[in-house]
Short mmCIF file of C-alpha atoms in Angstrom, two decimals:
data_model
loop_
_atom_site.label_atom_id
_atom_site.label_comp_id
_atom_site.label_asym_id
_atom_site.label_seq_id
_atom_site.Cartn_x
_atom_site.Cartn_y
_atom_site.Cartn_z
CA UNK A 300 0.00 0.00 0.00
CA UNK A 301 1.34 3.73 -0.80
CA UNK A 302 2.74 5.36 2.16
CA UNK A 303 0.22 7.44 4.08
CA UNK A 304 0.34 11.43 4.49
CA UNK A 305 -1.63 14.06 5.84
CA UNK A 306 -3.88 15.31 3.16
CA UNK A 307 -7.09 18.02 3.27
CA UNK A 308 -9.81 16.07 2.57
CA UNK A 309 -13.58 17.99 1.40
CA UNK A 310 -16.17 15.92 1.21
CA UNK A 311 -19.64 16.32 -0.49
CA UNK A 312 -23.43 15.64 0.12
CA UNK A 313 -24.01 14.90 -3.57
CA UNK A 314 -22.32 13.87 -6.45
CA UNK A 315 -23.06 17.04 -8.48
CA UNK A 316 -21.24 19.15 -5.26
CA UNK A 317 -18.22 17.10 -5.94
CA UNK A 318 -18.02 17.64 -9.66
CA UNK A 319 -18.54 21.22 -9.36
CA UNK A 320 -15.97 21.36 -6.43
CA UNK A 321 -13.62 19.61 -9.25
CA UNK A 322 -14.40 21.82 -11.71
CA UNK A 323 -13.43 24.69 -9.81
CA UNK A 324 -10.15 23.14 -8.26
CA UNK A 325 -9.23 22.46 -11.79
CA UNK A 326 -10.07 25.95 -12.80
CA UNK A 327 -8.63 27.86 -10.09
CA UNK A 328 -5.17 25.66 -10.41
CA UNK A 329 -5.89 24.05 -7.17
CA UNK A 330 -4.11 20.79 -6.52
CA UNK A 331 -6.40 17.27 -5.27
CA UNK A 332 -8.29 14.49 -7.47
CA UNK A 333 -11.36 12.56 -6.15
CA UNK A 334 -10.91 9.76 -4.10
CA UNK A 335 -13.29 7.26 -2.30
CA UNK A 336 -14.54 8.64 1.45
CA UNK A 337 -12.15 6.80 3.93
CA UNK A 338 -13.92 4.92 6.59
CA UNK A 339 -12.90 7.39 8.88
CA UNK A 340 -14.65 10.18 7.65
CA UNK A 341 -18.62 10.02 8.03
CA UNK A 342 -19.77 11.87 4.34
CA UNK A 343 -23.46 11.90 2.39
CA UNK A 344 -21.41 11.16 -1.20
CA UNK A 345 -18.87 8.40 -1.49
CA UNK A 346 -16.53 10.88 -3.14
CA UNK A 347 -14.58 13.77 -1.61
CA UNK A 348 -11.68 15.57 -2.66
CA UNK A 349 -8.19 15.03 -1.50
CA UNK A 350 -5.25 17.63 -1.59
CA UNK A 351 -1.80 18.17 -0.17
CA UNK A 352 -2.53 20.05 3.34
CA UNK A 353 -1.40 23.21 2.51
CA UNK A 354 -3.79 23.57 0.61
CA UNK A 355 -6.59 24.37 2.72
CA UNK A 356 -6.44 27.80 3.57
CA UNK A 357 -7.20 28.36 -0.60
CA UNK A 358 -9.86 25.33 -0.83
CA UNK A 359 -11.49 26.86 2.39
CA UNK A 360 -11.92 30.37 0.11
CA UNK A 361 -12.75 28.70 -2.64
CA UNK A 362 -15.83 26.74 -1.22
CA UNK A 363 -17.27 30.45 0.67
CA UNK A 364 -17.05 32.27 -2.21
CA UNK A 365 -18.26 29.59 -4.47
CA UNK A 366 -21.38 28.49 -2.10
CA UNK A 367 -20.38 24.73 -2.98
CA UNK A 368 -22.28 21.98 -1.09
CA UNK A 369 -19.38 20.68 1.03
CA UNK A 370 -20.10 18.37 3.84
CA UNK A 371 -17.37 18.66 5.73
CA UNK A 372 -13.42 19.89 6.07
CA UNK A 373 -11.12 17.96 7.79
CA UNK A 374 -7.85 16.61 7.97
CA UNK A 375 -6.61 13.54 8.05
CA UNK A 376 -3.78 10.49 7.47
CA UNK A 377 -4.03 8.82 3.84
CA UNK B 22 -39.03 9.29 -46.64
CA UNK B 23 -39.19 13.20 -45.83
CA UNK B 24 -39.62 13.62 -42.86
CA UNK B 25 -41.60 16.27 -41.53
CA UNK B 26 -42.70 14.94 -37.72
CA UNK B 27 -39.95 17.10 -35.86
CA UNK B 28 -43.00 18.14 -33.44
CA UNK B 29 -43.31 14.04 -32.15
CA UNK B 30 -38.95 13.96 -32.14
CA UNK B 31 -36.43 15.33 -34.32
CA UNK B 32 -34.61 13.44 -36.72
CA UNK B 33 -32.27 13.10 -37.89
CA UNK B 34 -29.87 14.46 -35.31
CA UNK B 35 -26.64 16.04 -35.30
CA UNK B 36 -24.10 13.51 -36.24
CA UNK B 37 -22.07 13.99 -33.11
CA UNK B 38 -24.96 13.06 -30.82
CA UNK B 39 -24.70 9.76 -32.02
CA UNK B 40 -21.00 9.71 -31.64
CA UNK B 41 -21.20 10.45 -28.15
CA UNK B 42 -23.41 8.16 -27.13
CA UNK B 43 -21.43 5.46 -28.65
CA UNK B 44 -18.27 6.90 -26.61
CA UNK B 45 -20.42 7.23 -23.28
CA UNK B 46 -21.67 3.60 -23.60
CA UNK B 47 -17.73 2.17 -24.72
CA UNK B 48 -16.16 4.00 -21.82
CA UNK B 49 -18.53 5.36 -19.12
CA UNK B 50 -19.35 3.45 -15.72
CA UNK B 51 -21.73 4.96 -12.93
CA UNK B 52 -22.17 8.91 -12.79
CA UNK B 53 -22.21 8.72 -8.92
CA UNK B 54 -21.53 5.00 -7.97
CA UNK B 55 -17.86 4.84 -7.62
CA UNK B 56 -14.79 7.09 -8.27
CA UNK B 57 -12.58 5.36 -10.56
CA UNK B 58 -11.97 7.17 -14.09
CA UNK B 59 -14.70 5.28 -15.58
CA UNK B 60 -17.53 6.28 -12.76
CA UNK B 61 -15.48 9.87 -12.91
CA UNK B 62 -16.04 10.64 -16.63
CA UNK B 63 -19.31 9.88 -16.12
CA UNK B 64 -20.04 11.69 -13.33
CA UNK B 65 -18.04 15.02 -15.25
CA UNK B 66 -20.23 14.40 -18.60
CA UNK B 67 -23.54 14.77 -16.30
CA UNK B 68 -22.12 17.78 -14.52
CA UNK B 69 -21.08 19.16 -18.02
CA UNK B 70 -24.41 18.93 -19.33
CA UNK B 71 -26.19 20.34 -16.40
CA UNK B 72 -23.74 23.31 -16.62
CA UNK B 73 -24.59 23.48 -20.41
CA UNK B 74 -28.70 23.27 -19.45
CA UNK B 75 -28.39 25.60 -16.80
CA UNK B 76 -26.91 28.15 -19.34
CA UNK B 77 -29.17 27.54 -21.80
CA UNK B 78 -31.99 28.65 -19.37
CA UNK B 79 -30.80 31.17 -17.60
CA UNK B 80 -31.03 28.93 -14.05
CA UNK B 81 -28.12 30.61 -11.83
CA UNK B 82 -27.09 26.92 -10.47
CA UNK B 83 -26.22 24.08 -12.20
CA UNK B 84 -27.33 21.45 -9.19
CA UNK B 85 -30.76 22.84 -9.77
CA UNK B 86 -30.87 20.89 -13.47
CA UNK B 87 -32.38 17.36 -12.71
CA UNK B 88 -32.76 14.67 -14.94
CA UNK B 89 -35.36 12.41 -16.46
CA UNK B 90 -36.97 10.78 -18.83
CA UNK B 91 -38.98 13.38 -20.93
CA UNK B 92 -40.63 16.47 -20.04
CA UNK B 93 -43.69 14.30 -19.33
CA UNK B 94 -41.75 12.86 -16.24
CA UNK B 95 -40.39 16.53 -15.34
CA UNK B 96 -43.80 17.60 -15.44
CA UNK B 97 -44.99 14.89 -13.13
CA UNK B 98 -42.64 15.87 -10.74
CA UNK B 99 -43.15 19.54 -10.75
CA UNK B 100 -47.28 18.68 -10.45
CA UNK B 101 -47.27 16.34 -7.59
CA UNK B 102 -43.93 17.70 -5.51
CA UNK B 103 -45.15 21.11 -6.12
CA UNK B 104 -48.78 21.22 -5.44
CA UNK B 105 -52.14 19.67 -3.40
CA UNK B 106 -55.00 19.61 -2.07
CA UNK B 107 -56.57 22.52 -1.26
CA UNK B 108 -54.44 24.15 -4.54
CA UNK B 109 -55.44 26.28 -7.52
CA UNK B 110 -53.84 25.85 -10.78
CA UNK B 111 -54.52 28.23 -14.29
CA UNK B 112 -53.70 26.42 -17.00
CA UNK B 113 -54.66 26.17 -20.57
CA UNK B 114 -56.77 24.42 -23.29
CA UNK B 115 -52.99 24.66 -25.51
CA UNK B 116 -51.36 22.11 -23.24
CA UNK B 117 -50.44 18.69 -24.12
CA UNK B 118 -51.51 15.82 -22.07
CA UNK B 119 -48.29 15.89 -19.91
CA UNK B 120 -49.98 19.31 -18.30
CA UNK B 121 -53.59 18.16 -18.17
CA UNK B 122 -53.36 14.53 -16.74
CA UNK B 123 -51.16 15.76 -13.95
CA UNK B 124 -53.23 18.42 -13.78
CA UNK B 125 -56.58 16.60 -13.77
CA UNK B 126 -55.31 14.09 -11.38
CA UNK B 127 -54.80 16.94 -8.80
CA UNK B 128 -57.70 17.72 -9.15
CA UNK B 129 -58.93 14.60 -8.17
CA UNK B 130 -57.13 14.91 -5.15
CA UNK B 131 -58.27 17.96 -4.42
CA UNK B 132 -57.18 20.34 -6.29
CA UNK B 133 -58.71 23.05 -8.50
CA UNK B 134 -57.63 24.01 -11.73
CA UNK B 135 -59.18 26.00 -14.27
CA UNK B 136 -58.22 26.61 -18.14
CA UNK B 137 -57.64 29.60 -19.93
CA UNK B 138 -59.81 29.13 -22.75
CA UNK B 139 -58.82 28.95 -26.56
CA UNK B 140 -61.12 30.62 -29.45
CA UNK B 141 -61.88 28.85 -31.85
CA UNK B 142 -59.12 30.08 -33.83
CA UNK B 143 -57.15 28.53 -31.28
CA UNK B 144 -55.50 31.68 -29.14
CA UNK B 145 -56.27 33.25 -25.82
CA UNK B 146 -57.13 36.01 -24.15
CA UNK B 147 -53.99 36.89 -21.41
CA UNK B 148 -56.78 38.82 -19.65
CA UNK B 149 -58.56 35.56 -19.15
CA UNK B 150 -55.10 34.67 -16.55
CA UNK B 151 -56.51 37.49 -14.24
CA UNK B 152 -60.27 36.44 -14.22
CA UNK B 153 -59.59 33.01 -13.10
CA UNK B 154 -57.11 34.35 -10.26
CA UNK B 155 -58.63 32.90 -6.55
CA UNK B 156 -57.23 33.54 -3.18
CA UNK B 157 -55.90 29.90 -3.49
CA UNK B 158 -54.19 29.92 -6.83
CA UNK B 159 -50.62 28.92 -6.35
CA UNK B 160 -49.40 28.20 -9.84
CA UNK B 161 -49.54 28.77 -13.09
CA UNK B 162 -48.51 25.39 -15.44
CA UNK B 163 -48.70 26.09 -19.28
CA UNK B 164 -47.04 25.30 -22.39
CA UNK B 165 -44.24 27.47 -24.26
CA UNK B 166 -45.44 26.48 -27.56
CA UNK B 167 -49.24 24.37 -29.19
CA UNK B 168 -47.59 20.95 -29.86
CA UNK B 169 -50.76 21.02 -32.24
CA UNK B 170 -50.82 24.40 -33.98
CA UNK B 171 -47.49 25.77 -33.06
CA UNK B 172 -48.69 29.22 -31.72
CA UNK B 173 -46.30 30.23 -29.00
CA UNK B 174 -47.77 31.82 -25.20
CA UNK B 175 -45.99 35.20 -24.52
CA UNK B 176 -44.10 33.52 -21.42
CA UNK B 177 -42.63 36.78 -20.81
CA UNK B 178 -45.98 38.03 -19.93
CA UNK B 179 -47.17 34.91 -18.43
CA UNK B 180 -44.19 34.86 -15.81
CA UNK B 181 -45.22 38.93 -14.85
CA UNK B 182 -48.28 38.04 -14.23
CA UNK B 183 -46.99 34.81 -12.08
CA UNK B 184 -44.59 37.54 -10.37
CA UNK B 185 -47.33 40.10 -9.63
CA UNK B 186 -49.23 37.85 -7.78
CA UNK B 187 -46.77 35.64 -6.11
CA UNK B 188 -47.31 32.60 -8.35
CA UNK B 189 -45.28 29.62 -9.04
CA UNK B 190 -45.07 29.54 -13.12
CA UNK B 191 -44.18 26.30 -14.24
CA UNK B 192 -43.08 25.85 -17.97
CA UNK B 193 -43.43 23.01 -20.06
CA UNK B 194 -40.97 23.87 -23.01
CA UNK B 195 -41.19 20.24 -24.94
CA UNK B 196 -41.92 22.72 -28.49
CA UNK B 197 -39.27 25.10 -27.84
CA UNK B 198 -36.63 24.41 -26.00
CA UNK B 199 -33.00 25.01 -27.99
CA UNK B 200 -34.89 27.35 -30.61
CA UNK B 201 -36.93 29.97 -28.93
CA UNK B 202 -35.03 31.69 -25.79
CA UNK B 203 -35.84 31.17 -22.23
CA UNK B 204 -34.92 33.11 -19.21
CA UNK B 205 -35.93 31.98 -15.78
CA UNK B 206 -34.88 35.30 -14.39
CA UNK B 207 -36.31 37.78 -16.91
CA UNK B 208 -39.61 35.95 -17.44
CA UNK B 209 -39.76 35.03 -13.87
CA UNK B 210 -39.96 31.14 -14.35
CA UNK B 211 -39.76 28.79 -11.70
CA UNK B 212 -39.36 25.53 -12.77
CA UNK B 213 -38.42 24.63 -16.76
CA UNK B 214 -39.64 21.10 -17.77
CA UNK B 215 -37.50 20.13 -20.77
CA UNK B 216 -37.68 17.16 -23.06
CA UNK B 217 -33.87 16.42 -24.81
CA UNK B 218 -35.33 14.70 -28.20
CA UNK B 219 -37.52 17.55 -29.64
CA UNK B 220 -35.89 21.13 -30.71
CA UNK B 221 -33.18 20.28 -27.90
CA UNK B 222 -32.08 17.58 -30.80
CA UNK B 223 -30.96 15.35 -28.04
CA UNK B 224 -31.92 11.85 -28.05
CA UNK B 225 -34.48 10.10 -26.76
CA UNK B 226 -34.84 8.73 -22.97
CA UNK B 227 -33.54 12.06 -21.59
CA UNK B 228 -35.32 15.52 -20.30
CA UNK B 229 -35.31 16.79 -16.98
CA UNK B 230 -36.27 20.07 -14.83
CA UNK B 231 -34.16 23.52 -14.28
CA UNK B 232 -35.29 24.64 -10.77
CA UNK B 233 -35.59 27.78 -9.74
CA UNK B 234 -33.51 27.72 -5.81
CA UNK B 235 -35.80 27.78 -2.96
CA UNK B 236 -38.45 26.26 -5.23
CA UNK B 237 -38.11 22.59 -3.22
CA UNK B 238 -39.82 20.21 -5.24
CA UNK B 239 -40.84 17.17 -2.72
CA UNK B 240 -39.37 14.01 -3.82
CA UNK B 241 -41.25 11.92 -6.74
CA UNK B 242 -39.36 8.98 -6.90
CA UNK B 243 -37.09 7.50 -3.78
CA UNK B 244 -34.34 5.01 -3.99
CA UNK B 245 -30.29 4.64 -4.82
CA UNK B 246 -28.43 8.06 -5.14
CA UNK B 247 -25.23 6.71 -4.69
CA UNK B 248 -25.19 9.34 -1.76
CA UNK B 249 -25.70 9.07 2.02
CA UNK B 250 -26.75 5.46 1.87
CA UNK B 251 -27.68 5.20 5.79
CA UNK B 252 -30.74 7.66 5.10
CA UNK B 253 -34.01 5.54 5.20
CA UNK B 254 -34.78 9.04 3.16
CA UNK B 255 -34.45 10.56 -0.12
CA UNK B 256 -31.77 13.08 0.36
CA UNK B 257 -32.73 16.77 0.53
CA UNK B 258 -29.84 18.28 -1.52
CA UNK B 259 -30.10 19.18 -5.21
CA UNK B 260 -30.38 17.58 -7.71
CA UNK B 261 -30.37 14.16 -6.00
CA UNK B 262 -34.00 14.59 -4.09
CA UNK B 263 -35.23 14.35 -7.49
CA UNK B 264 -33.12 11.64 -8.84
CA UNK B 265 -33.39 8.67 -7.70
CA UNK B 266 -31.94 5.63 -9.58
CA UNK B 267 -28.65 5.23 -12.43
CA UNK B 268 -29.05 8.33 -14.62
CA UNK B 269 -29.00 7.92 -18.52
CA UNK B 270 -25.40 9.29 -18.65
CA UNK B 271 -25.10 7.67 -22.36
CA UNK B 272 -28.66 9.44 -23.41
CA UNK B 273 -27.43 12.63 -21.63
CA UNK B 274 -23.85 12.33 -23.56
CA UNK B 275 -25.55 12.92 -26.76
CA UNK B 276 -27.64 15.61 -25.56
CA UNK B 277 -24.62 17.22 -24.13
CA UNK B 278 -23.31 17.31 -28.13
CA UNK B 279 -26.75 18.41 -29.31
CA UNK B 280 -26.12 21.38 -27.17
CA UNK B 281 -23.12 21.87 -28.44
CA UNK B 282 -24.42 21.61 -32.12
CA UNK B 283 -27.35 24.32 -30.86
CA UNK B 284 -24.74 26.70 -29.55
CA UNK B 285 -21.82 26.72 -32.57
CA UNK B 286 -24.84 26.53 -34.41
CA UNK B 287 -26.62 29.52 -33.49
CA UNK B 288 -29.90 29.34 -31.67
CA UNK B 289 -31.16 32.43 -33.82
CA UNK B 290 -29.88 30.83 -37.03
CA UNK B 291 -31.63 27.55 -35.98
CA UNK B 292 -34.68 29.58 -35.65
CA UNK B 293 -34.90 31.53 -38.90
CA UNK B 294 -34.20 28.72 -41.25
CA UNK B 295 -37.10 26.18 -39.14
CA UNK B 296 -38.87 29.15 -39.44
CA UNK B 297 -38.59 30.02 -42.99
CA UNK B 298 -39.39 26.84 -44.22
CA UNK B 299 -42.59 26.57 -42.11
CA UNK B 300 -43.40 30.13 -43.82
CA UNK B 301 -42.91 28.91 -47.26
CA UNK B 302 -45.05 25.37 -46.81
CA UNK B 303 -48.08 27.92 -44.85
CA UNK B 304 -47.91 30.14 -48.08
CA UNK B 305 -48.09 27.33 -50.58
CA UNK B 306 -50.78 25.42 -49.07
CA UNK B 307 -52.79 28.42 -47.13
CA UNK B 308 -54.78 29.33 -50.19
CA UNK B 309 -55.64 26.02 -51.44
CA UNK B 310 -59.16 24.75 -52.50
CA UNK B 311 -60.68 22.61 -48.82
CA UNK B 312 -57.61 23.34 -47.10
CA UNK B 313 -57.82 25.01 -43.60
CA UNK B 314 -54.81 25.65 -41.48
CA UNK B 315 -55.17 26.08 -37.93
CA UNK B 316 -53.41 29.02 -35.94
CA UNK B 317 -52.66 32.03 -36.06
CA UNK B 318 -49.64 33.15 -38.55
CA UNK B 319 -49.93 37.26 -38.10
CA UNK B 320 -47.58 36.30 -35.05
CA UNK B 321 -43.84 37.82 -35.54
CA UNK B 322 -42.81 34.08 -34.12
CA UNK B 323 -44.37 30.68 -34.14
CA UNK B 324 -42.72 27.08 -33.60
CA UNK B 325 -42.15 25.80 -36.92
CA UNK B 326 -45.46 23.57 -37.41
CA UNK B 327 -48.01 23.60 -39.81
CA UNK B 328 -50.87 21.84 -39.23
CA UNK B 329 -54.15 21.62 -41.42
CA UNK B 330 -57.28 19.31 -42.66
CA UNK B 331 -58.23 18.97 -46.28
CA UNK B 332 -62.04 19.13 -47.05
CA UNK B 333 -63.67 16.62 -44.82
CA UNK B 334 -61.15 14.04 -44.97
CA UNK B 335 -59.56 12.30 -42.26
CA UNK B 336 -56.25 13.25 -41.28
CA UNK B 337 -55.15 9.60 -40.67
CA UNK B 338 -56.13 8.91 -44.01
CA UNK B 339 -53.96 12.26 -45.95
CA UNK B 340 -51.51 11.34 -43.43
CA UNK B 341 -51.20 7.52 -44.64
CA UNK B 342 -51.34 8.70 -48.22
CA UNK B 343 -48.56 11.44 -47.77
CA UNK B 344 -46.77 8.63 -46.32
CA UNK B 345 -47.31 5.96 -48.44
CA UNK B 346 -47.78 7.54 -51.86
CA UNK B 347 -45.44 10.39 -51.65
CA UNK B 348 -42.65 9.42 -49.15
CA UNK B 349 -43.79 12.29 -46.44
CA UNK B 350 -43.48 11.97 -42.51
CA UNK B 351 -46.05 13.90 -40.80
CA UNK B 352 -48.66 13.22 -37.99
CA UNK B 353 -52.06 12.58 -38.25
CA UNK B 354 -55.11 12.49 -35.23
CA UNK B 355 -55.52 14.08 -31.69
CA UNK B 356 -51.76 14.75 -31.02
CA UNK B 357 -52.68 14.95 -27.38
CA UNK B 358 -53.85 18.54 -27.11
CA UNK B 359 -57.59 17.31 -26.93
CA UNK B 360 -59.10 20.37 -25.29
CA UNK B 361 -57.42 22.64 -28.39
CA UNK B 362 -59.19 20.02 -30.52
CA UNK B 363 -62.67 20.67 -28.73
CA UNK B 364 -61.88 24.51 -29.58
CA UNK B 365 -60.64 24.44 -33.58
CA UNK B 366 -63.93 21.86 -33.92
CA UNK B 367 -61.78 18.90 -35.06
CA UNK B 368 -62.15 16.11 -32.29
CA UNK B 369 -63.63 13.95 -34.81
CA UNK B 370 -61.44 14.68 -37.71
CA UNK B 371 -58.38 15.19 -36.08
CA UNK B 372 -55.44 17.21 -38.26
CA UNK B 373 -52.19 16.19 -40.17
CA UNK B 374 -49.36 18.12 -38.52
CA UNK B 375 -46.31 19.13 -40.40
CA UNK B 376 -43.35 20.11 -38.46
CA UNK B 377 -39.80 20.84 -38.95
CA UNK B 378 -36.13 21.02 -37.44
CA UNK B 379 -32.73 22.50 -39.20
CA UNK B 380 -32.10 19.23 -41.42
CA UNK B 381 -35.21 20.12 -43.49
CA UNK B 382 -34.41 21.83 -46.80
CA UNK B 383 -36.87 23.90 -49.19
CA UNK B 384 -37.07 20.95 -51.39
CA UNK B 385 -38.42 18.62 -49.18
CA UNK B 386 -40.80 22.06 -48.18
CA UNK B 387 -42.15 22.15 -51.47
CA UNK B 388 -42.27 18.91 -52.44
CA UNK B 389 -44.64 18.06 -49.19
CA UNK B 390 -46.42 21.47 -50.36
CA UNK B 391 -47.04 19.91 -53.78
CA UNK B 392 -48.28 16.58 -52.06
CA UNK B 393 -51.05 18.71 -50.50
CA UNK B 394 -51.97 20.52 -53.42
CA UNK B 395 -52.19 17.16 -55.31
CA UNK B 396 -54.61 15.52 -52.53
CA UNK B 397 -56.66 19.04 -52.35
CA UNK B 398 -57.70 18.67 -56.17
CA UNK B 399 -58.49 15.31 -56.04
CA UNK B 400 -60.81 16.04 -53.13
CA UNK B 401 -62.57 18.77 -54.93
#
């Protein structure tokens, strides 16, 4: 298995929330991809979005200004 | 076979529709179930096209497009998760059977709805909307365009009238969608009900509603989302409350090109070409011996359908020879409007409906015009 890091992980109550949050990332030049909720996270859609932990302060931003439909922010080991 | 039925689904379509379809279903797994690149390029085509629909309509947010079947379905939803007992409705006698049965089964559980009556030259009186206002009204639900005449409602003035007295105005744009524009915020409409095989040039199998937000449609159908699975409910968030189930990510693919097609196309050059063929068929047929056209073309704008009745014969019969005897697609019978069939007298007759899209050339236009002229004579 790939060594684990600490990564900022958003997760999403629907499917749609993650593709927009994608879209945006991608836009914006924001780093992450979609990965499958870990167990340890409790999320609505089985997808959430995974980046490098200094990221956070910039996805934070990104999801107030954008009014995306985040469940949760959080970091965590992957 | 020229083919002039555009109204009942366009064809052919844009050659790229097809095309992505065939990509979707070689390459695509579950928009939603899963996040491997399969499941992901799903899931990003779906997004894409909501993005595309929400443009197209003027809807601010893209997680208020849902998806279904046809507008029939969207309609369905909007009805029932919208609407009850105790309810008024104003409709009106232009509407396809996708208003009036959801409409008439409201009323049956308890709902009221009256109809905006249509002359017997088939239009109606906007001043009619504020008669049938009650203290309990709630909504209006009408058509964009007659599926049976063409004549367009001025939804514009519709949605002010919606917005002046705190109405919901819910739009079934099956006729118009992709050619005519629509606005949700100018014309102050709350819910769009969209079919993706008519003007949209989409295939068929896909359609869907653009929500106004803070319009919460309840829940129609309940089941997998692919989303918080613990939840012995339907979730609440958009679009998902109204989508239960595996989308049609392959149907919506093509109707994802179609828009494409629509935009690099030109949605005003679409327009005047469906339009201008229409024109030319009315003015070559209008003036014939025992023919009779129904609706009203003094309007600047009408969807481009031309529907008529020769002498006293009936339309399933000019219909079967147009078809049989001179290669030419068109629809004959009720067309589900039957309460604008009460009003233009035909119930028993019926009418043969010509319609067109932007494949249609003036050839095909005259040589359908011909056809009629032929059958007129030899019913004289």
């Amino acid at each position: 298995m790939r060594e684990k890091t600490e990564k900022c992980v958003v997760t999403f109550r629907t499917t749609t929330g993650a593709m927009a949050m994608e879209r945006l990332c991608h836009a914006g030049g924001l780093p992450g991809r979609l990965i499958p909720v870990p167990r340890t996270i409790t999320a609505g859609c089985g997808m959430c979005w995974a980046a490098p932990p200094g990221s956070r302060e910039a996805l934070e931003k990104l999801v107030m200004r954008e009014h995306l439909d985040v469940d949760g922010i959080y970091a965590i080991i992957l | 076979m020229i083919y002039l039925d555009n109204a009942a689904t366009t064809r052919p379509k844009p050659p790229a529709v097809a095309e992505a379809v065939a990509a979707a279903m070689a390459h695509y797994g579950n928009c939603g179930r899963g996040v491997h690149d399969d499941a992901l390029a799903a899931a990003r085509s779906v997004y894409a096209v909501r993005e595309q629909l929400a443009g197209l309509f003027g809807c601010p947010r893209a997680d208020h497009v849902a998806f279904t079947m046809n507008s029939t379905m969207a309609l369905n939803i909007a009805v029932s998760g919208l609407l009850g007992s105790g309810d008024h409705v104003i409709s009106t006698d232009l509407e396809h059977n996708s208003v009036l049965r959801p409409l008439y089964r409201l009323r049956q559980q308890g709902g009221a709805v009256d109809f905006v009556p249509a002359g017997g030259d088939g239009a109606i009186d906007y001043g009619d909307f504020e008669k049938l206002l009650r203290p309990n009204t709630r909504a209006v639900v009408c058509t964009h365009g007659s599926n049976l005449t063409g004549d367009l409602v001025d939804i514009g003035r519709v949605g002010a009238f919606c917005h002046a007295h705190g109405l919901l105005f819910i739009l079934d744009a099956s006729q118009t969608a992709g050619v005519f524009p629509i606005d949700m915020e100018s014309q102050h409409i709350d819910v769009v009900c969209f079919t993706g095989h008519k003007s949209l040039l989409g295939p068929q199998g896909t359609g869907g509603l653009c929500v106004r937000e803070g319009v919460d449609i309840r829940p129609f159908a309940v089941g997998g989302t692919g989303v918080q699975s613990y939840s012995e409910t339907q979730p609440e968030d958009w679009p998902t409350r109204l989508e239960a189930g595996t989308l049609n990510s392959h149907g919506l693919a093509g109707l994802g090109a179609a828009l494409d097609f629509i935009k690099a196309t030109g949605m005003d050059v679409i327009r005047a070409h469906e339009t201008a063929l229409s024109r030319r068929f009315y003015e070559a047929v209008r003036e014939l011996p025992g023919v009779t056209v129904y609706g009203d073309f003094t309007a600047p704008e009408r969807a481009p359908i031309v529907t008529l009745n020769i002498a006293g014969l009936d339309s399933a019969e000019v219909s079967d020879e147009l078809a049989e005897r001179f290669g030419i697609a068109t629809r004959p019978g009720a067309h589900c409007a039957p309460r604008l069939h009460r009003a233009l007298g035909t119930t028993e007759q019926g009418a043969v409906r010509f319609s067109w899209s932007y494949f249609n050339t003036e050839a095909e236009t005259d040589t359908a015009a011909d056809a009629v002229r032929v059958l007129a004579e030899e019913a004289r």
